[in-house]
PDB file of N, CA and C in Angstrom:
ATOM      1  N   ASP A   1       0.848  -1.216   0.000  1.00  0.00           N
ATOM      2  CA  ASP A   1       0.000   0.000   0.000  1.00  0.00           C
ATOM      3  C   ASP A   1       0.873   1.253   0.000  1.00  0.00           C
ATOM      4  N   LEU A   2       0.527   2.210  -0.807  1.00  0.00           N
ATOM      5  CA  LEU A   2       1.312   3.448  -0.852  1.00  0.00           C
ATOM      6  C   LEU A   2       1.267   4.143   0.500  1.00  0.00           C
ATOM      7  N   THR A   3       0.111   4.099   1.136  1.00  0.00           N
ATOM      8  CA  THR A   3      -0.023   4.750   2.444  1.00  0.00           C
ATOM      9  C   THR A   3       0.971   4.165   3.430  1.00  0.00           C
ATOM     10  N   ASP A   4       1.119   2.861   3.387  1.00  0.00           N
ATOM     11  CA  ASP A   4       2.045   2.192   4.314  1.00  0.00           C
ATOM     12  C   ASP A   4       3.469   2.693   4.071  1.00  0.00           C
ATOM     13  N   GLN A   5       3.835   2.787   2.809  1.00  0.00           N
ATOM     14  CA  GLN A   5       5.193   3.253   2.475  1.00  0.00           C
ATOM     15  C   GLN A   5       5.364   4.702   2.902  1.00  0.00           C
ATOM     16  N   ASP A   6       4.363   5.500   2.652  1.00  0.00           N
ATOM     17  CA  ASP A   6       4.433   6.918   3.031  1.00  0.00           C
ATOM     18  C   ASP A   6       4.612   7.036   4.534  1.00  0.00           C
ATOM     19  N   SER A   7       3.872   6.225   5.271  1.00  0.00           N
ATOM     20  CA  SER A   7       3.948   6.259   6.738  1.00  0.00           C
ATOM     21  C   SER A   7       5.372   5.936   7.187  1.00  0.00           C
ATOM     22  N   ALA A   8       5.933   4.898   6.602  1.00  0.00           N
ATOM     23  CA  ALA A   8       7.296   4.483   6.964  1.00  0.00           C
ATOM     24  C   ALA A   8       8.274   5.600   6.603  1.00  0.00           C
ATOM     25  N   CYS A   9       8.076   6.188   5.446  1.00  0.00           N
ATOM     26  CA  CYS A   9       8.965   7.273   5.008  1.00  0.00           C
ATOM     27  C   CYS A   9       8.865   8.431   5.993  1.00  0.00           C
ATOM     28  N   ARG A  10       7.656   8.749   6.390  1.00  0.00           N
ATOM     29  CA  ARG A  10       7.446   9.864   7.326  1.00  0.00           C
ATOM     30  C   ARG A  10       8.134   9.561   8.650  1.00  0.00           C
ATOM     31  N   LEU A  11       7.988   8.318   9.072  1.00  0.00           N
ATOM     32  CA  LEU A  11       8.600   7.918  10.346  1.00  0.00           C
ATOM     33  C   LEU A  11      10.118   8.073  10.267  1.00  0.00           C
ATOM     34  N   ILE A  12      10.663   7.657   9.145  1.00  0.00           N
ATOM     35  CA  ILE A  12      12.121   7.750   8.960  1.00  0.00           C
ATOM     36  C   ILE A  12      12.556   9.216   9.005  1.00  0.00           C
ATOM     37  N   LEU A  13      11.810  10.062   8.317  1.00  0.00           N
ATOM     38  CA  LEU A  13      12.163  11.486   8.291  1.00  0.00           C
ATOM     39  C   LEU A  13      12.034  12.078   9.689  1.00  0.00           C
ATOM     40  N   ALA A  14      10.975  11.715  10.378  1.00  0.00           N
ATOM     41  CA  ALA A  14      10.745  12.226  11.732  1.00  0.00           C
ATOM     42  C   ALA A  14      11.847  11.733  12.663  1.00  0.00           C
ATOM     43  N   SER A  15      12.265  10.508  12.460  1.00  0.00           N
ATOM     44  CA  SER A  15      13.307   9.932  13.316  1.00  0.00           C
ATOM     45  C   SER A  15      14.674  10.491  12.936  1.00  0.00           C
ATOM     46  N   GLY A  16      14.769  10.997  11.717  1.00  0.00           N
ATOM     47  CA  GLY A  16      16.052  11.544  11.281  1.00  0.00           C
ATOM     48  C   GLY A  16      16.899  10.456  10.640  1.00  0.00           C
ATOM     49  N   TRP A  17      16.256   9.353  10.312  1.00  0.00           N
ATOM     50  CA  TRP A  17      16.989   8.247   9.671  1.00  0.00           C
ATOM     51  C   TRP A  17      17.490   8.673   8.304  1.00  0.00           C
ATOM     52  N   PHE A  18      16.748   9.593   7.683  1.00  0.00           N
ATOM     53  CA  PHE A  18      17.113  10.037   6.326  1.00  0.00           C
ATOM     54  C   PHE A  18      18.582  10.444   6.295  1.00  0.00           C
ATOM     55  N   LEU A  19      19.096  10.873   7.439  1.00  0.00           N
ATOM     56  CA  LEU A  19      20.509  11.266   7.499  1.00  0.00           C
ATOM     57  C   LEU A  19      21.393  10.061   7.218  1.00  0.00           C
ATOM     58  N   LYS A  20      20.954   8.916   7.722  1.00  0.00           N
ATOM     59  CA  LYS A  20      21.756   7.699   7.515  1.00  0.00           C
ATOM     60  C   LYS A  20      21.217   6.900   6.335  1.00  0.00           C
ATOM     61  N   VAL A  21      19.926   7.016   6.125  1.00  0.00           N
ATOM     62  CA  VAL A  21      19.326   6.249   5.019  1.00  0.00           C
ATOM     63  C   VAL A  21      18.889   7.189   3.904  1.00  0.00           C
ATOM     64  N   ARG A  22      19.664   7.254   2.864  1.00  0.00           N
ATOM     65  CA  ARG A  22      19.327   8.161   1.754  1.00  0.00           C
ATOM     66  C   ARG A  22      18.131   7.601   0.991  1.00  0.00           C
ATOM     67  N   LYS A  23      17.908   6.330   1.118  1.00  0.00           N
ATOM     68  CA  LYS A  23      16.773   5.707   0.403  1.00  0.00           C
ATOM     69  C   LYS A  23      15.474   6.389   0.825  1.00  0.00           C
ATOM     70  N   ALA A  24      15.393   6.791   2.049  1.00  0.00           N
ATOM     71  CA  ALA A  24      14.181   7.452   2.554  1.00  0.00           C
ATOM     72  C   ALA A  24      13.883   8.674   1.686  1.00  0.00           C
ATOM     73  N   GLU A  25      14.934   9.411   1.350  1.00  0.00           N
ATOM     74  CA  GLU A  25      14.744  10.605   0.515  1.00  0.00           C
ATOM     75  C   GLU A  25      14.080  10.224  -0.801  1.00  0.00           C
ATOM     76  N   SER A  26      14.603   9.183  -1.415  1.00  0.00           N
ATOM     77  CA  SER A  26      14.062   8.732  -2.708  1.00  0.00           C
ATOM     78  C   SER A  26      12.611   8.295  -2.527  1.00  0.00           C
ATOM     79  N   CYS A  27      12.337   7.637  -1.421  1.00  0.00           N
ATOM     80  CA  CYS A  27      10.972   7.142  -1.165  1.00  0.00           C
ATOM     81  C   CYS A  27      10.030   8.321  -1.011  1.00  0.00           C
ATOM     82  N   CYS A  28      10.471   9.332  -0.307  1.00  0.00           N
ATOM     83  CA  CYS A  28       9.602  10.497  -0.087  1.00  0.00           C
ATOM     84  C   CYS A  28       9.495  11.333  -1.368  1.00  0.00           C
ATOM     85  N   LYS A  29      10.618  11.511  -2.021  1.00  0.00           N
ATOM     86  CA  LYS A  29      10.625  12.320  -3.263  1.00  0.00           C
ATOM     87  C   LYS A  29       9.876  11.598  -4.371  1.00  0.00           C
ATOM     88  N   ARG A  30      10.079  10.265  -4.436  1.00  0.00           N
ATOM     89  CA  ARG A  30       9.414   9.458  -5.478  1.00  0.00           C
ATOM     90  C   ARG A  30       9.826   9.977  -6.851  1.00  0.00           C
TER      91      ARG A  30
END
């Protein structure tokens, strides 16, 4: 589900994982 992925992406950004996980950026940017 796209919503599920978006939620995970949001969580990563909120957690600041995007700093370590660049994939999160791609997931959010799409």
